[in-house]
CSV table of C-alpha atoms (C1' of nucleotides) in Angstrom, one decimal:
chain,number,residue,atom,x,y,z
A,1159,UNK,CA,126.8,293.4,145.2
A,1160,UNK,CA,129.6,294.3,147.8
A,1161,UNK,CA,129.6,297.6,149.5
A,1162,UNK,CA,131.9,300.3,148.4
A,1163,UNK,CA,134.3,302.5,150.5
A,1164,UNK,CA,132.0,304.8,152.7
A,1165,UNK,CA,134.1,308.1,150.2
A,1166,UNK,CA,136.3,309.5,152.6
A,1167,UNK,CA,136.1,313.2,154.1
A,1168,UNK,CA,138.0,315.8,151.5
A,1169,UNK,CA,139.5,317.3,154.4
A,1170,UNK,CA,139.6,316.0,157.8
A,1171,UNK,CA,138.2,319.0,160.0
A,1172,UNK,CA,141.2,320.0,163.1
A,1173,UNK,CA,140.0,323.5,164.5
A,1174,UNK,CA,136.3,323.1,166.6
A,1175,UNK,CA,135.1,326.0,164.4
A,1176,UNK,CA,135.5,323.3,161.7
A,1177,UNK,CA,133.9,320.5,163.9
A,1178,UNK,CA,131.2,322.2,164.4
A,1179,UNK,CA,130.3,323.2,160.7
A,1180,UNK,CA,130.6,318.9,159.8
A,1181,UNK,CA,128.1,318.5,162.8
A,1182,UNK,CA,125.2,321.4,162.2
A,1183,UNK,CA,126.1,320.2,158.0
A,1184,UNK,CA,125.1,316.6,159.5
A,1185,UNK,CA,122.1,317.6,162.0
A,1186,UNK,CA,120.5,319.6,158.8
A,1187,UNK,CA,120.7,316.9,156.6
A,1188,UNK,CA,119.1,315.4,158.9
A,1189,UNK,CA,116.0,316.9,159.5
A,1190,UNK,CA,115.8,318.0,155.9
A,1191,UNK,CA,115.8,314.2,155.0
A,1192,UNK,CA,112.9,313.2,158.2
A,1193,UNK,CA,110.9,316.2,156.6
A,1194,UNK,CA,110.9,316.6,152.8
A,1195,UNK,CA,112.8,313.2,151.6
A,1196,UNK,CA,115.5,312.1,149.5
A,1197,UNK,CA,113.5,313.9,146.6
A,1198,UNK,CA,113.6,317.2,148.4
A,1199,UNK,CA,117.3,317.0,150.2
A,1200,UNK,CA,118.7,318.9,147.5
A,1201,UNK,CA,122.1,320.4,149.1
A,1202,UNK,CA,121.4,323.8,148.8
A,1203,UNK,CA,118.4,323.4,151.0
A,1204,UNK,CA,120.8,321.6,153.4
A,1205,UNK,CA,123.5,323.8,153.4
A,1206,UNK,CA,121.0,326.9,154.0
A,1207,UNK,CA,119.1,324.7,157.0
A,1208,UNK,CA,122.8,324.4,157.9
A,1209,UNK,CA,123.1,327.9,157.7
A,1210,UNK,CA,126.4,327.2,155.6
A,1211,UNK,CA,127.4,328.3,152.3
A,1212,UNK,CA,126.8,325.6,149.7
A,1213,UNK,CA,130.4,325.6,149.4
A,1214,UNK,CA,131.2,324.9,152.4
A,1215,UNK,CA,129.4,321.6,152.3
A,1216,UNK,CA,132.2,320.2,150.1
A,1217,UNK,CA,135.5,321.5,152.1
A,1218,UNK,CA,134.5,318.1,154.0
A,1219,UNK,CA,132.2,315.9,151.7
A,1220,UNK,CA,133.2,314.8,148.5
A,1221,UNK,CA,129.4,314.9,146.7
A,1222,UNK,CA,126.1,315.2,147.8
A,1223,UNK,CA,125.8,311.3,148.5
A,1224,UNK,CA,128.6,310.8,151.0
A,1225,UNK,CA,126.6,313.5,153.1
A,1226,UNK,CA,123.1,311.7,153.0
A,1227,UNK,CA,125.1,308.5,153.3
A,1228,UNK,CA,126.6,309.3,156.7
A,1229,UNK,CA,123.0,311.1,157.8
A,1230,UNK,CA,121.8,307.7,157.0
A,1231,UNK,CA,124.5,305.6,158.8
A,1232,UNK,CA,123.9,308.2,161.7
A,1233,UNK,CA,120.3,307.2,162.0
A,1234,UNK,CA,120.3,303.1,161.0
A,1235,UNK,CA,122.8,302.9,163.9
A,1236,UNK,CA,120.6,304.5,166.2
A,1237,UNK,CA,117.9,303.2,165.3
A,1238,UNK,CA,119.6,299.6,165.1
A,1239,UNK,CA,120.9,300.4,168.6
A,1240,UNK,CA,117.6,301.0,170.2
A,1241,UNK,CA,116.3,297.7,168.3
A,1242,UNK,CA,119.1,295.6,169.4
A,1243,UNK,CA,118.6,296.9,173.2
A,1244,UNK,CA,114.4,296.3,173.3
A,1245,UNK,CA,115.3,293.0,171.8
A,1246,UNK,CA,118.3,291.9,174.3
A,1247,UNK,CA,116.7,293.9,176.9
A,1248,UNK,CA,113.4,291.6,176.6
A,1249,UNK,CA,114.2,288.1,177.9
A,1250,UNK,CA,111.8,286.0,178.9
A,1251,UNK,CA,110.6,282.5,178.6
A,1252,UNK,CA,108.1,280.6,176.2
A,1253,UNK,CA,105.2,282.9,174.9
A,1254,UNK,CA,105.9,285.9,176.7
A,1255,UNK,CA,110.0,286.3,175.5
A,1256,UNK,CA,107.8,286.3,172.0
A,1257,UNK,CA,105.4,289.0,172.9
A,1258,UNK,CA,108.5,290.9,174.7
A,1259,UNK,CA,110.5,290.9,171.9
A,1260,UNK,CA,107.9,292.2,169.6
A,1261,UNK,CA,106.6,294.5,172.2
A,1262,UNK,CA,109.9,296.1,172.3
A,1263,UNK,CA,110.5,296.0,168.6
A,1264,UNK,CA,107.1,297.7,168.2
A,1265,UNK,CA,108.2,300.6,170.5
A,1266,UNK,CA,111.2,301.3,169.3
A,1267,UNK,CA,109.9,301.6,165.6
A,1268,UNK,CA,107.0,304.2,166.5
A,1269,UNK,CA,109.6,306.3,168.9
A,1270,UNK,CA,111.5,306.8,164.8
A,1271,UNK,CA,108.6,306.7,163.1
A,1272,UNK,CA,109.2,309.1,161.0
A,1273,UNK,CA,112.6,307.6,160.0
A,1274,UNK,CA,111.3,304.4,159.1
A,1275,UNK,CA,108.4,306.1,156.9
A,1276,UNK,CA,111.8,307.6,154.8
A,1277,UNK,CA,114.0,305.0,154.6
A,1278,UNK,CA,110.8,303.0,153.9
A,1279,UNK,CA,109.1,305.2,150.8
A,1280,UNK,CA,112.4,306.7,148.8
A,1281,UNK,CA,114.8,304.4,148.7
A,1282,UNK,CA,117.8,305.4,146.6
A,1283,UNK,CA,120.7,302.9,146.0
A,1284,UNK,CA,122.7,304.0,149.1
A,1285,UNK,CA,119.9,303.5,151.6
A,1286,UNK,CA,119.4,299.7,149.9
A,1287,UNK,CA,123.3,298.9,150.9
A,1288,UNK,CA,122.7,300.3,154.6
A,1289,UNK,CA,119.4,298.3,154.9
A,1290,UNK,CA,120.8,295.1,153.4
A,1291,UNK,CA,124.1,295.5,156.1
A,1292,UNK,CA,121.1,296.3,159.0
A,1293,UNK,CA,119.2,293.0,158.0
A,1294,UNK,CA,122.0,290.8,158.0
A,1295,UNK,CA,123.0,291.7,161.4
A,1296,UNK,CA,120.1,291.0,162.8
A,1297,UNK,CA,119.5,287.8,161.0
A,1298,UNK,CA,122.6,286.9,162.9
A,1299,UNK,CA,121.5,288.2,166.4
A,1300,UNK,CA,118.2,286.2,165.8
A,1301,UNK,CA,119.5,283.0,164.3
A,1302,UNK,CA,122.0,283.2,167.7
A,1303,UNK,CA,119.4,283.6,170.2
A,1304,UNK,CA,117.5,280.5,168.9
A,1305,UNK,CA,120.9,278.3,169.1
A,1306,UNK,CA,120.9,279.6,173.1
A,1307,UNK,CA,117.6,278.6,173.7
A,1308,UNK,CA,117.4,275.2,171.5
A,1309,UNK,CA,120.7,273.8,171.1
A,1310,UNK,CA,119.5,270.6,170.3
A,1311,UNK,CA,119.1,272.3,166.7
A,1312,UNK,CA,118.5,268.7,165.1
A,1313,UNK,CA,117.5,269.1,161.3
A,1314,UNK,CA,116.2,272.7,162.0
A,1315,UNK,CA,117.3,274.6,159.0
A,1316,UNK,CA,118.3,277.6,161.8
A,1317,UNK,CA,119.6,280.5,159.2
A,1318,UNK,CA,116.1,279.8,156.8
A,1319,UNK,CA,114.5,280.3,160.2
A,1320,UNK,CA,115.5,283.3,161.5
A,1321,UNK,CA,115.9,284.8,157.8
A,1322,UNK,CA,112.1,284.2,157.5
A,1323,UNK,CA,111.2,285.2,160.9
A,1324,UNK,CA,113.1,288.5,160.9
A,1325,UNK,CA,111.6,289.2,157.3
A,1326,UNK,CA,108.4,288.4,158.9
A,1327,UNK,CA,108.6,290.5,161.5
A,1328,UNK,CA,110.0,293.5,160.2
A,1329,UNK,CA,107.7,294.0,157.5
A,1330,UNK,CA,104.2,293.3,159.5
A,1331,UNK,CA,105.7,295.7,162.5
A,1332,UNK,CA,107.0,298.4,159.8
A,1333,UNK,CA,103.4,298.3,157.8
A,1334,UNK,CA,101.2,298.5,160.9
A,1335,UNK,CA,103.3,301.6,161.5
A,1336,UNK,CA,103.0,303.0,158.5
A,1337,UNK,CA,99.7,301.8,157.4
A,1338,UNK,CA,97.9,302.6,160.4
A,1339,UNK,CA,95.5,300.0,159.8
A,1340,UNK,CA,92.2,298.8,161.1
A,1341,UNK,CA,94.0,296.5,163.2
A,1342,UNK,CA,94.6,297.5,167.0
A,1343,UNK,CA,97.8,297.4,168.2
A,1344,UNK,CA,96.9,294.7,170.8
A,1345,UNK,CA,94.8,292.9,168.3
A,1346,UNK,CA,98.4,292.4,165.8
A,1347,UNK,CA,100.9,291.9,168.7
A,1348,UNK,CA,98.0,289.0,169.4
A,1349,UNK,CA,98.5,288.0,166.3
A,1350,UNK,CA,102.0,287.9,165.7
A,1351,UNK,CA,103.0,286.7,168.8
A,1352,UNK,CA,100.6,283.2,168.0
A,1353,UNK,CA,102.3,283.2,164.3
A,1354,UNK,CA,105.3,283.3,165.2
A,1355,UNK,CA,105.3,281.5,168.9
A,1356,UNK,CA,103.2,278.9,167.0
A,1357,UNK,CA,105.8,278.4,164.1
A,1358,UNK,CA,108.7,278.6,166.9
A,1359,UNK,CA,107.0,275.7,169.1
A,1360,UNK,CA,105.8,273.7,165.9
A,1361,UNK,CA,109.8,273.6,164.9
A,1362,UNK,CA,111.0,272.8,168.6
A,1363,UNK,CA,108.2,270.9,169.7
B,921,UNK,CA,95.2,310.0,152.9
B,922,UNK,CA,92.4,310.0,150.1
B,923,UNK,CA,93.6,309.2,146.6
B,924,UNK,CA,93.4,312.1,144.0
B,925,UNK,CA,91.6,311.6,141.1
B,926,UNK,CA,94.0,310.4,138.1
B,927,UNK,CA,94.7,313.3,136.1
B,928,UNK,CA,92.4,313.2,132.8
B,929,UNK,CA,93.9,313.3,129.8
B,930,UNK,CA,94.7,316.7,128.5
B,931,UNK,CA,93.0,315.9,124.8
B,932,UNK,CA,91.5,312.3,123.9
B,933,UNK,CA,92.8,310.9,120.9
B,934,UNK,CA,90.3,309.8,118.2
B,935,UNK,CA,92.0,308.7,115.1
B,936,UNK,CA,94.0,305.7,115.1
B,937,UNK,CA,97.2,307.5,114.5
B,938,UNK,CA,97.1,309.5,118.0
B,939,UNK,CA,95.5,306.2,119.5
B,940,UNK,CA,98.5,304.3,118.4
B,941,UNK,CA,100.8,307.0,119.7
B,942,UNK,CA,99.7,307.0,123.1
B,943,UNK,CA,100.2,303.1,123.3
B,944,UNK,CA,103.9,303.8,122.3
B,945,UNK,CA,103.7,306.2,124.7
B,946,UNK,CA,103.2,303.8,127.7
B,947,UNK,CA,105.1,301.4,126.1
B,948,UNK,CA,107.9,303.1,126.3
B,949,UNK,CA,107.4,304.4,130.2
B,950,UNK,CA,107.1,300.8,130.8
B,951,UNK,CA,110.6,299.8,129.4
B,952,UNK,CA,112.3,303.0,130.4
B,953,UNK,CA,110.8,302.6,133.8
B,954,UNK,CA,112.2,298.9,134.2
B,955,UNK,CA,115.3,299.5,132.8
B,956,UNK,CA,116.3,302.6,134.6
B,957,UNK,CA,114.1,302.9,137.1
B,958,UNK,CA,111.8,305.8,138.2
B,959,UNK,CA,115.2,308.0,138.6
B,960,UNK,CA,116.2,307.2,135.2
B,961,UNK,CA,112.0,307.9,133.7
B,962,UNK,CA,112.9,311.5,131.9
B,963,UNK,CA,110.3,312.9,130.3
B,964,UNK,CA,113.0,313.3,127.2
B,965,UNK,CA,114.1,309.5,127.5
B,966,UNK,CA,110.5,308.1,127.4
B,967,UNK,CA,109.9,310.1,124.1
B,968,UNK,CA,112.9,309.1,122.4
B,969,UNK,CA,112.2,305.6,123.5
B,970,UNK,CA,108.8,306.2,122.4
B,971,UNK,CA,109.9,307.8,119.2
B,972,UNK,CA,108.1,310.7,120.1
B,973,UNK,CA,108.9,314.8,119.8
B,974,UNK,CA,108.9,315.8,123.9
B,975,UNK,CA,106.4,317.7,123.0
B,976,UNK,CA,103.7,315.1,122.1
B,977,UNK,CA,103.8,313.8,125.7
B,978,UNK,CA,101.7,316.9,126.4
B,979,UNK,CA,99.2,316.3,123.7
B,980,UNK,CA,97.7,312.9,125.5
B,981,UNK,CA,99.2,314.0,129.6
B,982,UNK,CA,99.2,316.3,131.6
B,983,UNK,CA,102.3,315.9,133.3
B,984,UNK,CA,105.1,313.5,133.6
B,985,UNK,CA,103.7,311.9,136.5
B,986,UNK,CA,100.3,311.4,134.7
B,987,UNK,CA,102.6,309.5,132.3
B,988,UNK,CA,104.1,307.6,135.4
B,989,UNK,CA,100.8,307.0,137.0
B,990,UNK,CA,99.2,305.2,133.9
B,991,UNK,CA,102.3,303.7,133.3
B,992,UNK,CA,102.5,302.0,136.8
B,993,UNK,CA,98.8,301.3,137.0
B,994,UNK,CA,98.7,299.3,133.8
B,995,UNK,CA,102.0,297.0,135.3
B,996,UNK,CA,100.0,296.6,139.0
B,997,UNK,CA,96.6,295.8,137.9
B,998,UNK,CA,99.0,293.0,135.5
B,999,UNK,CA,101.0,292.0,138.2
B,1000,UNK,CA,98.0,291.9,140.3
B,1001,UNK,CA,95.7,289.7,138.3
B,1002,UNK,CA,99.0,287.7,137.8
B,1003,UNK,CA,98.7,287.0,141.5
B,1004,UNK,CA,95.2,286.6,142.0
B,1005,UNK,CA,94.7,284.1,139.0
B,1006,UNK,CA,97.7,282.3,141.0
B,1007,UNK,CA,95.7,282.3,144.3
B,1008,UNK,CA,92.3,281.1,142.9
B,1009,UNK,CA,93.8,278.5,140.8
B,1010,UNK,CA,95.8,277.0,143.5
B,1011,UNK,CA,92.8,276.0,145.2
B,1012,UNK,CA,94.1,272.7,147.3
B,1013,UNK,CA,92.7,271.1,150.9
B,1014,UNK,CA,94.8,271.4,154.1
B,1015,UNK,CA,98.7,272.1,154.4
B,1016,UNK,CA,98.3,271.5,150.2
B,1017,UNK,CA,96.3,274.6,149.8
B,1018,UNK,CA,98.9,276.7,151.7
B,1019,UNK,CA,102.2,275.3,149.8
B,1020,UNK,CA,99.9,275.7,146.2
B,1021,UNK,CA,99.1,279.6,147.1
B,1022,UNK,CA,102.5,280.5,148.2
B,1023,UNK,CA,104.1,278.2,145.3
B,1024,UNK,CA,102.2,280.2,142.4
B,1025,UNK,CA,102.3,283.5,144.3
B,1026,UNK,CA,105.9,282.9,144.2
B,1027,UNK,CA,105.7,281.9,140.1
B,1028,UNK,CA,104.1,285.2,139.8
B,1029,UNK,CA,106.7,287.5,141.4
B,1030,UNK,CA,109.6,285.5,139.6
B,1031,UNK,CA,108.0,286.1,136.3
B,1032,UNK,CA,107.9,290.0,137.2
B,1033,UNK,CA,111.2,290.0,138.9
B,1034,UNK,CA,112.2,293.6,137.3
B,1035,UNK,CA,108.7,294.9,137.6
B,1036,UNK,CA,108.8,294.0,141.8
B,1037,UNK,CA,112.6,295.9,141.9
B,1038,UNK,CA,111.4,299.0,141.0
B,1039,UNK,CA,108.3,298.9,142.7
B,1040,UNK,CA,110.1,298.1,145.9
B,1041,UNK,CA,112.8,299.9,145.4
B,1042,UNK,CA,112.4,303.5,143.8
B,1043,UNK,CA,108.9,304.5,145.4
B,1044,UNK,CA,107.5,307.8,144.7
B,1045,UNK,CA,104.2,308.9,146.3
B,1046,UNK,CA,102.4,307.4,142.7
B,1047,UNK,CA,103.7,304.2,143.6
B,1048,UNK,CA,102.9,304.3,147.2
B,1049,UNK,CA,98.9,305.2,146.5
B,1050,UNK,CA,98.9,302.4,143.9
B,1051,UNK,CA,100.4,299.6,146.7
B,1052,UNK,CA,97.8,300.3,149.3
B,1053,UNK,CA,94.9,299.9,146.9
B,1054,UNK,CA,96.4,296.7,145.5
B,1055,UNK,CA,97.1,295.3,148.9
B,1056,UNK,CA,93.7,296.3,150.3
B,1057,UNK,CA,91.9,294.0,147.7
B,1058,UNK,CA,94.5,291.0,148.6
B,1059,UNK,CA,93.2,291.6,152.0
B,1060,UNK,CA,89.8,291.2,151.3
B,1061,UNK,CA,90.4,288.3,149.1
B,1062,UNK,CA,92.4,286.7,151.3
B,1063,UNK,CA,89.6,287.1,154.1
B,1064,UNK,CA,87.4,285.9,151.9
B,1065,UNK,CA,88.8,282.9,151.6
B,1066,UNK,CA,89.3,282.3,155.1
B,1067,UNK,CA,85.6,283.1,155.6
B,1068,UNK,CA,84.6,280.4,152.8
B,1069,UNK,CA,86.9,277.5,154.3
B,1070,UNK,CA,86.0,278.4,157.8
B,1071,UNK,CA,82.7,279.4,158.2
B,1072,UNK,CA,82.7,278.9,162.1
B,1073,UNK,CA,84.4,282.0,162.7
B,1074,UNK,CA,84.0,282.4,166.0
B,1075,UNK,CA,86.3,285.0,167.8
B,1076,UNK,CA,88.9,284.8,164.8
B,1077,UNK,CA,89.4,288.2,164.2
B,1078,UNK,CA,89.3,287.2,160.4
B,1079,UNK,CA,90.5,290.8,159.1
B,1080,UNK,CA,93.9,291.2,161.3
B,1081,UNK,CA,94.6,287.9,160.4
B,1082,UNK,CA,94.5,288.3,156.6
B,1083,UNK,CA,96.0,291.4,156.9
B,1084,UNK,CA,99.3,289.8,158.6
B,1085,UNK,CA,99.0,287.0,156.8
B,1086,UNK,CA,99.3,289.4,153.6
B,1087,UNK,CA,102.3,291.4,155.2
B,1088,UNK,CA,104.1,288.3,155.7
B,1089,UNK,CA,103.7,286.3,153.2
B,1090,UNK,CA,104.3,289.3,150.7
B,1091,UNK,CA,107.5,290.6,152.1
B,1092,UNK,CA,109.0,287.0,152.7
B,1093,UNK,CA,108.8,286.3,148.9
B,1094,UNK,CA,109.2,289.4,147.7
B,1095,UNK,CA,112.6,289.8,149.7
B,1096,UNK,CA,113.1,286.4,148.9
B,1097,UNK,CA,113.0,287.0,144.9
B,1098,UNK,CA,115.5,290.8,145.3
B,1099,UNK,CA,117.7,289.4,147.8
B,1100,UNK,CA,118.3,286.0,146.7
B,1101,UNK,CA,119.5,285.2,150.2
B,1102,UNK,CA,121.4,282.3,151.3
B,1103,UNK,CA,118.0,280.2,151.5
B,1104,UNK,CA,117.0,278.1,148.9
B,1105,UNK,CA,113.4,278.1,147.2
B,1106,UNK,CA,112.2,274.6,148.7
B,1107,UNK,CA,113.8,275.3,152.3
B,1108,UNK,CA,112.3,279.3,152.2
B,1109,UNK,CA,108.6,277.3,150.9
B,1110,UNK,CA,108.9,274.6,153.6
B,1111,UNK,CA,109.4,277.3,156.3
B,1112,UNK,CA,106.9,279.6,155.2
B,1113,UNK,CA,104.6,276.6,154.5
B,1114,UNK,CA,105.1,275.8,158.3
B,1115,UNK,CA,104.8,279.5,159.4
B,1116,UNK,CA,101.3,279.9,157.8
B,1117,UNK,CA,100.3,276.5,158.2
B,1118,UNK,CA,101.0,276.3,161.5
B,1119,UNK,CA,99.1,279.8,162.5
B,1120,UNK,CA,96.0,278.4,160.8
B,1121,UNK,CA,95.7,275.2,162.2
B,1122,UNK,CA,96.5,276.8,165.5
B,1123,UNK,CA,93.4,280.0,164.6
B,1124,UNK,CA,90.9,277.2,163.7
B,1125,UNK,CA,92.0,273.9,165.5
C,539,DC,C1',90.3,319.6,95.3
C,540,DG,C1',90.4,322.5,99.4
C,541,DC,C1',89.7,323.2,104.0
C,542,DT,C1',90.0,322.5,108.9
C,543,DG,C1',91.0,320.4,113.0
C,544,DA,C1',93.7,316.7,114.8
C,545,DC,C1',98.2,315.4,115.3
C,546,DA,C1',103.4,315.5,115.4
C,547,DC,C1',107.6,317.9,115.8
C,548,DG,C1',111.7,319.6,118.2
C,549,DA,C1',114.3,323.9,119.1
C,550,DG,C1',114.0,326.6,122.8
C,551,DT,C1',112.5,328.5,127.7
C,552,DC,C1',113.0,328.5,132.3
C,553,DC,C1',114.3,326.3,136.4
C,554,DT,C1',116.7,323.6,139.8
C,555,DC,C1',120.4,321.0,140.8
C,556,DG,C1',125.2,319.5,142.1
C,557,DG,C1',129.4,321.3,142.3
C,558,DT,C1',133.4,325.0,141.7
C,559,DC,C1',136.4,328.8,142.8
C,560,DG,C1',138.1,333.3,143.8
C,561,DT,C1',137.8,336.1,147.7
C,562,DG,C1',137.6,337.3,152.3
C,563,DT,C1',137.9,336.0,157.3
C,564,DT,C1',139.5,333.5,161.5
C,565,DC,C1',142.8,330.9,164.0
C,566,DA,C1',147.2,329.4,165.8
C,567,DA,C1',152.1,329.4,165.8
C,568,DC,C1',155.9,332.2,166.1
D,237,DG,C1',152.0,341.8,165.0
D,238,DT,C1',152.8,339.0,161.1
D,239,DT,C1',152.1,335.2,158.4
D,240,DG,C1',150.1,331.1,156.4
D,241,DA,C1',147.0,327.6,156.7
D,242,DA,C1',142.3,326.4,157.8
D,243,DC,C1',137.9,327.8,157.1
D,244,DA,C1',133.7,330.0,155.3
D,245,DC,C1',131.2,332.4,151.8
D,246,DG,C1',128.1,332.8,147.8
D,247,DA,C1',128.0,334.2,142.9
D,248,DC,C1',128.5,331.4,139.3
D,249,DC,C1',128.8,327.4,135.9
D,250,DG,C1',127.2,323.5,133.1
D,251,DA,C1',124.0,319.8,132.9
D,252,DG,C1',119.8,318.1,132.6
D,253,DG,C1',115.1,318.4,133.9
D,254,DA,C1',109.9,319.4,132.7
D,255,DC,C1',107.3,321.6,129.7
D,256,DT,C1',105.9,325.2,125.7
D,257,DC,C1',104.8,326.9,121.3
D,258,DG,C1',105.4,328.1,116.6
D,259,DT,C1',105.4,325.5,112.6
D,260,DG,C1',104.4,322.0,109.6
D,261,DT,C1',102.0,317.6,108.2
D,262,DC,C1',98.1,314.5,107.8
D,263,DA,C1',93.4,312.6,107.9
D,264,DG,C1',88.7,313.0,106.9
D,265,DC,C1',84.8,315.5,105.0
D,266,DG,C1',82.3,318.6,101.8
DNA sequence: CGCTGACACGAGTCCTCGGTCGTGTTCAAC
DNA sequence: GTTGAACACGACCGAGGACTCGTGTCAGCG
């Protein structure tokens, strides 16, 4: 259950020549993950989107997993960067900070859409770890944000709270991505925003 | 975005023998699958577990994901009839009803526990297919329920309703049930009790 | 029994993958 | 310019994968 040692580089690259290769190695991975998956990231096919010898991949990666393991840090951190902005970036009062938050969080999730349909569908062990890591955080941003606006937390249960609400959240934003369902997008931000505004004003009165 | 047919089975079997081999067959996808997960599902490893020559796979299946398919659909239409038996039977009045649905939907995941890992976790394009169809008949049941206890509908928009309601109510338990948070089962039912609860009350006074 | 098609077997084929290593090239320090 | 380390290359290796096919066994029918 506890996260392992991100596997350090085999050698630490010093010339820019060397800097470089570790960055266009990085960027191919990259868009080889977005378009043909964990299942097709073989590191052949990264190396040659790389244009880089296969060997070449290893003068600074260990195995193929410590490279799709920093892709993937790369692109949780950006993408929980932009979440953690819309979602500080969207304060307002009562209903509305609701419907801002989720607004925001809605945006920022189709701008990486395609990110969030990977790390969604495959899911090998390492992207679990990084997801678990992402979650927590922002259970913790969350649970904070309702202490600041309700101190009076009484016999509010405020870590179940925000556990559930992020769960909720994330998972009704992510599939109305993905799915693309009969639902319009004004028509579910309506709908969270009374679930969860609802549930919010029920606890605080 | 339209399902394939499943692939038809290379030869039918018509003896009892070749009947009986086939069951072994998906027997032994299903245990190899839980135990090792769809990474772990060789072609090789489901024959010996099937005590099988690799080359009787191919007799009954096309390919390995034919195997995969059959394998997965047999577990969801379980898991699902698990689920919806729990859902009909739980048929209570008010704030009741809600805590009964989401208590034996909750029953139903624990009891399938490995069965929900690897269907949330590994997720091949078989899988993926298999979800949506599963979750699109939740929805309508789920609607349909709302339609029988409600009959005023008025300007509910009944369908995005049970389709968030599904979301959330799916990915709170089943996150619940893999990441055995710090939330325990009464506090996470309370809260989601309250979450849904609350949004109906609020929906239909 | 004898025959035929259904069935089972498993060594073997071909392929892709992750990863190595010997060789050649570039860079920087002197 | 010379030298040695850093860097890049890509043919190559062993492992393991999906799937085949030649061979042999078994069940049912005349």
């Amino acid at each position: 259950m506890v996260g392992e040692e991100p596997r350090a580089m085999r050698r630490r690259p010093t010339q820019d020549r060397s800097r470089a290769t570790v960055e266009r190695i990085l960027d191919a991975g990259r868009s080889v993950l977005l378009e043909r998956g964990f299942e097709g990231a073989s590191t052949n096919r990264i190396a040659a989107a790389a244009g880089v010898g296969p060997g070449s991949l290893y003068q600074y990666f260990p195995d193929k997993e410590a490279i799709l393991d920093r892709v993937v840090e790369r692109a949780v951190d950006d993408l929980e960067a932009r979440i953690t902005r819309a979602f500080l970036g969207s304060l307002r009062a009562g209903d509305d900070a609701v419907r801002g938050h989720l607004e925001a969080l809605l945006d920022a999730l189709v701008a990486e859409a395609d990110l969030v349909r990977v790390l969604s569908q495959d899911r090998p062990r390492t992207v679990g770890r990084r997801r678990v890591g992402f979650a927590r955080r922002i259970d913790a941003l969350v649970a904070g944000a309702l202490l600041a606006e309700h101190p009076d937390a009484g016999d509010v249960p405020v870590d179940a709270v925000a556990w559930m609400l992020v769960r909720t959240v994330e998972h009704v934003t992510i599939s109305w991505v993905l799915e693309a369902p009969d639902v319009g997008r004004e028509a579910m931000l309506d709908e969270l925003t009374a679930l969860v505004g609802g549930y919010l004003r029920r606890r605080w009165g």
